[in-house]
Amino acid sequence: RYPNRENRPFIQDGLWSLSRHPNYCGESLVHLGLYFSSFMAYETTQHHLIALVGVFFSPIFLMQTSLPWIEHLTDKKYGESEKYWDYKLSTSAYLTLPRRPKFI
């Protein structure tokens, strides 16, 4: 559809209308789901604490490493577009949240 990667527009519909990186949010939710689905299998508080490491580590790792890097690349690619900056300022980077209102 877009033979030249440079001409592809940024995605801003579907899940990307609620979050600029819904895949990262989804990955963290998978870790949370795995924790809760195996909740009854943990026998001690220590098991729960060890399992929670993944639940907290995943979003922290993504927000500190992957997210800034991909944001930098996207800013570099679409940074001249006013439409992109409107999208970026009104859409959450990580969590799937409703768009922020546009202030004049």
Coordinates of N, CA and C in Angstrom, one line a residue:
R1 N 0.8 -1.2 0.0 CA 0.0 0.0 0.0 C 0.9 1.3 0.0
Y2 N 1.9 1.2 0.8 CA 2.9 2.4 0.8 C 4.2 1.8 0.5
P3 N 4.6 1.7 -0.8 CA 5.9 1.1 -1.2 C 7.1 1.8 -0.5
N4 N 7.0 3.1 -0.4 CA 8.1 3.8 0.2 C 7.7 4.1 1.7
R5 N 8.5 3.5 2.6 CA 8.2 3.6 4.1 C 8.1 5.1 4.5
E6 N 8.9 5.9 3.9 CA 8.9 7.3 4.3 C 7.6 8.0 4.1
N7 N 6.8 7.6 3.2 CA 5.5 8.2 2.8 C 4.3 7.7 3.7
R8 N 4.5 6.8 4.5 CA 3.4 6.2 5.3 C 3.0 7.3 6.3
P9 N 1.6 7.5 6.5 CA 1.2 8.4 7.5 C 1.2 7.7 8.9
F10 N 1.2 8.5 9.9 CA 1.1 7.9 11.2 C -0.3 7.4 11.5
I11 N -0.4 6.4 12.3 CA -1.7 5.8 12.6 C -2.4 6.6 13.7
Q12 N -3.6 7.0 13.6 CA -4.3 7.7 14.6 C -5.8 7.3 14.8
D13 N -6.1 6.1 14.3 CA -7.5 5.6 14.4 C -7.4 4.2 15.1
G14 N -8.6 3.7 15.5 CA -8.6 2.5 16.2 C -8.0 2.7 17.6
L15 N -7.3 1.7 18.1 CA -6.6 1.8 19.4 C -5.6 3.0 19.5
W16 N -5.1 3.4 18.3 CA -4.1 4.5 18.3 C -4.8 5.8 18.5
S17 N -6.1 5.8 18.5 CA -6.8 7.1 18.8 C -6.9 7.3 20.3
L18 N -6.6 6.2 21.1 CA -6.6 6.2 22.6 C -5.2 6.2 23.2
S19 N -4.3 5.7 22.4 CA -2.9 5.6 22.9 C -1.9 5.6 21.7
R20 N -0.8 6.3 21.9 CA 0.2 6.3 20.8 C 0.9 5.0 20.7
H21 N 0.9 4.2 21.8 CA 1.6 2.9 21.8 C 0.7 1.9 22.5
P22 N -0.4 1.5 21.9 CA -1.3 0.6 22.6 C -0.7 -0.8 22.8
N23 N 0.3 -1.1 21.9 CA 0.9 -2.4 22.0 C 1.7 -2.5 23.3
Y24 N 2.3 -1.5 23.8 CA 3.1 -1.5 25.0 C 2.1 -1.6 26.2
C25 N 1.0 -0.9 26.2 CA 0.0 -1.0 27.2 C -0.5 -2.5 27.3
G26 N -0.8 -3.0 26.1 CA -1.3 -4.4 26.0 C -0.3 -5.4 26.6
E27 N 1.0 -5.2 26.3 CA 2.0 -6.1 26.9 C 2.0 -6.1 28.4
S28 N 1.9 -4.9 29.0 CA 1.8 -4.8 30.4 C 0.6 -5.5 31.0
L29 N -0.5 -5.3 30.2 CA -1.8 -6.0 30.7 C -1.7 -7.5 30.6
V30 N -0.9 -8.0 29.7 CA -0.7 -9.5 29.6 C 0.0 -9.9 30.9
H31 N 1.1 -9.2 31.3 CA 1.8 -9.5 32.5 C 0.8 -9.5 33.7
L32 N 0.0 -8.5 33.8 CA -1.0 -8.4 34.9 C -2.0 -9.6 34.8
G33 N -2.4 -9.9 33.6 CA -3.4 -11.0 33.5 C -2.7 -12.4 33.9
L34 N -1.5 -12.5 33.5 CA -0.8 -13.8 33.9 C -0.7 -13.9 35.5
Y35 N -0.4 -12.7 36.1 CA -0.3 -12.7 37.5 C -1.7 -13.1 38.2
F36 N -2.7 -12.5 37.7 CA -4.0 -12.8 38.3 C -4.5 -14.2 38.0
S37 N -4.2 -14.7 36.7 CA -4.7 -16.0 36.4 C -4.0 -17.1 37.2
S38 N -2.8 -16.8 37.7 CA -2.1 -17.8 38.5 C -2.1 -17.5 40.0
F39 N -2.9 -16.5 40.4 CA -2.9 -16.0 41.7 C -3.1 -17.1 42.8
M40 N -4.0 -18.0 42.5 CA -4.3 -19.1 43.5 C -3.2 -20.1 43.6
A41 N -2.3 -20.1 42.7 CA -1.3 -21.1 42.7 C -0.1 -20.7 43.6
Y42 N -0.1 -19.4 44.0 CA 1.0 -19.0 44.8 C 0.7 -19.4 46.3
E43 N 1.7 -20.0 46.9 CA 1.5 -20.5 48.3 C 1.9 -19.5 49.4
T44 N 2.8 -18.7 49.1 CA 3.3 -17.8 50.2 C 3.3 -16.4 49.7
T45 N 3.5 -15.5 50.6 CA 3.6 -14.0 50.3 C 4.9 -13.8 49.4
Q46 N 5.9 -14.6 49.6 CA 7.1 -14.5 48.8 C 6.8 -14.8 47.4
H47 N 6.0 -15.8 47.1 CA 5.7 -16.1 45.7 C 4.9 -15.0 45.1
H48 N 4.0 -14.4 45.8 CA 3.2 -13.2 45.3 C 4.2 -12.1 44.9
L49 N 5.1 -11.8 45.8 CA 6.0 -10.7 45.6 C 6.9 -10.9 44.4
I50 N 7.4 -12.1 44.3 CA 8.2 -12.5 43.1 C 7.4 -12.3 41.8
A51 N 6.2 -12.8 41.8 CA 5.4 -12.7 40.6 C 5.0 -11.2 40.3
L52 N 4.9 -10.4 41.3 CA 4.6 -9.0 41.0 C 5.8 -8.2 40.4
V53 N 7.0 -8.8 40.5 CA 8.1 -8.1 39.9 C 7.8 -7.9 38.4
G54 N 7.3 -8.9 37.7 CA 7.1 -8.8 36.3 C 6.0 -7.8 36.0
V55 N 5.0 -7.7 36.9 CA 3.9 -6.8 36.7 C 4.4 -5.4 36.7
F56 N 5.3 -5.1 37.7 CA 5.8 -3.7 37.8 C 7.0 -3.4 36.9
F57 N 7.8 -4.4 36.7 CA 9.0 -4.2 35.8 C 8.6 -3.9 34.4
S58 N 7.6 -4.6 33.8 CA 7.3 -4.5 32.4 C 6.9 -3.0 32.1
P59 N 6.0 -2.4 32.7 CA 5.7 -1.0 32.3 C 6.8 0.0 32.6
I60 N 7.6 -0.2 33.7 CA 8.7 0.7 34.0 C 9.8 0.5 33.0
F61 N 10.1 -0.7 32.6 CA 11.1 -0.9 31.6 C 10.7 -0.3 30.2
L62 N 9.4 -0.6 29.8 CA 8.9 0.0 28.6 C 8.9 1.5 28.5
M63 N 8.5 2.1 29.7 CA 8.4 3.6 29.7 C 9.8 4.2 29.8
Q64 N 10.8 3.5 30.3 CA 12.1 4.1 30.4 C 13.1 3.8 29.3
T65 N 12.8 2.8 28.5 CA 13.7 2.4 27.4 C 13.0 2.5 26.1
S66 N 12.0 1.7 25.8 CA 11.4 1.6 24.5 C 10.6 2.9 24.1
L67 N 9.8 3.4 25.0 CA 9.0 4.5 24.7 C 9.7 5.8 24.3
P68 N 10.7 6.2 25.1 CA 11.4 7.4 24.7 C 12.1 7.2 23.3
W69 N 12.7 6.1 23.1 CA 13.4 5.8 21.8 C 12.4 5.9 20.6
I70 N 11.3 5.2 20.7 CA 10.3 5.2 19.6 C 9.7 6.6 19.5
E71 N 9.5 7.3 20.6 CA 8.9 8.7 20.5 C 9.9 9.6 19.8
H72 N 11.2 9.4 20.1 CA 12.2 10.2 19.4 C 12.2 10.0 17.9
L73 N 12.1 8.7 17.5 CA 12.1 8.3 16.1 C 10.9 8.9 15.4
T74 N 9.7 8.8 16.0 CA 8.5 9.3 15.5 C 8.5 10.8 15.4
D75 N 9.0 11.5 16.4 CA 9.1 12.9 16.3 C 10.0 13.4 15.2
K76 N 11.1 12.6 15.0 CA 12.0 13.0 13.9 C 11.3 12.8 12.5
K77 N 10.5 11.7 12.4 CA 9.9 11.4 11.1 C 8.7 12.4 10.8
Y78 N 7.8 12.6 11.8 CA 6.6 13.4 11.6 C 6.7 14.8 12.3
G79 N 7.8 15.2 12.8 CA 7.9 16.4 13.6 C 7.5 17.7 12.9
E80 N 7.5 17.7 11.6 CA 7.1 18.9 10.9 C 5.6 19.1 10.7
S81 N 4.9 18.0 11.0 CA 3.5 18.0 10.7 C 2.7 18.6 11.9
E82 N 1.9 19.6 11.7 CA 1.1 20.2 12.8 C 0.0 19.1 13.2
K83 N -0.5 18.4 12.3 CA -1.5 17.3 12.6 C -0.9 16.3 13.6
Y84 N 0.4 15.9 13.4 CA 1.0 15.0 14.3 C 1.2 15.6 15.7
W85 N 1.6 16.9 15.8 CA 1.7 17.5 17.1 C 0.4 17.6 17.8
D86 N -0.7 17.9 17.1 CA -2.0 17.9 17.7 C -2.4 16.5 18.3
Y87 N -2.1 15.5 17.5 CA -2.3 14.1 17.9 C -1.5 13.8 19.1
K88 N -0.2 14.1 19.1 CA 0.7 13.8 20.2 C 0.2 14.5 21.5
L89 N -0.2 15.7 21.4 CA -0.5 16.5 22.6 C -1.9 16.1 23.1
S90 N -2.7 15.5 22.3 CA -4.1 15.1 22.8 C -4.2 13.6 23.1
T91 N -3.2 12.8 22.9 CA -3.3 11.4 23.0 C -2.2 10.9 24.0
S92 N -2.6 10.0 24.9 CA -1.7 9.4 25.9 C -0.6 8.6 25.2
A93 N 0.6 8.6 25.7 CA 1.7 7.8 25.1 C 1.5 6.4 25.4
Y94 N 1.1 6.0 26.6 CA 1.2 4.6 27.1 C -0.2 4.0 27.4
L95 N -1.0 4.6 28.3 CA -2.3 4.1 28.6 C -3.3 4.4 27.6
T96 N -4.3 3.5 27.5 CA -5.4 3.7 26.5 C -6.4 4.5 27.2
L97 N -6.4 5.8 27.0 CA -7.3 6.8 27.7 C -8.0 7.6 26.6
P98 N -9.1 8.2 26.9 CA -9.8 9.1 26.0 C -8.9 10.2 25.7
R99 N -9.1 10.8 24.5 CA -8.3 12.0 24.1 C -8.5 13.1 25.0
R100 N -7.4 13.9 25.2 CA -7.5 15.1 26.0 C -8.2 16.2 25.2
P101 N -8.9 17.1 25.9 CA -9.6 18.1 25.1 C -8.6 19.1 24.5
K102 N -8.9 19.6 23.4 CA -8.0 20.6 22.7 C -8.3 22.0 23.2
F103 N -7.3 22.6 23.7 CA -7.4 24.0 24.2 C -6.9 24.9 23.2
I104 N -7.6 26.1 23.1 CA -7.2 27.1 22.1 C -6.1 27.9 22.6

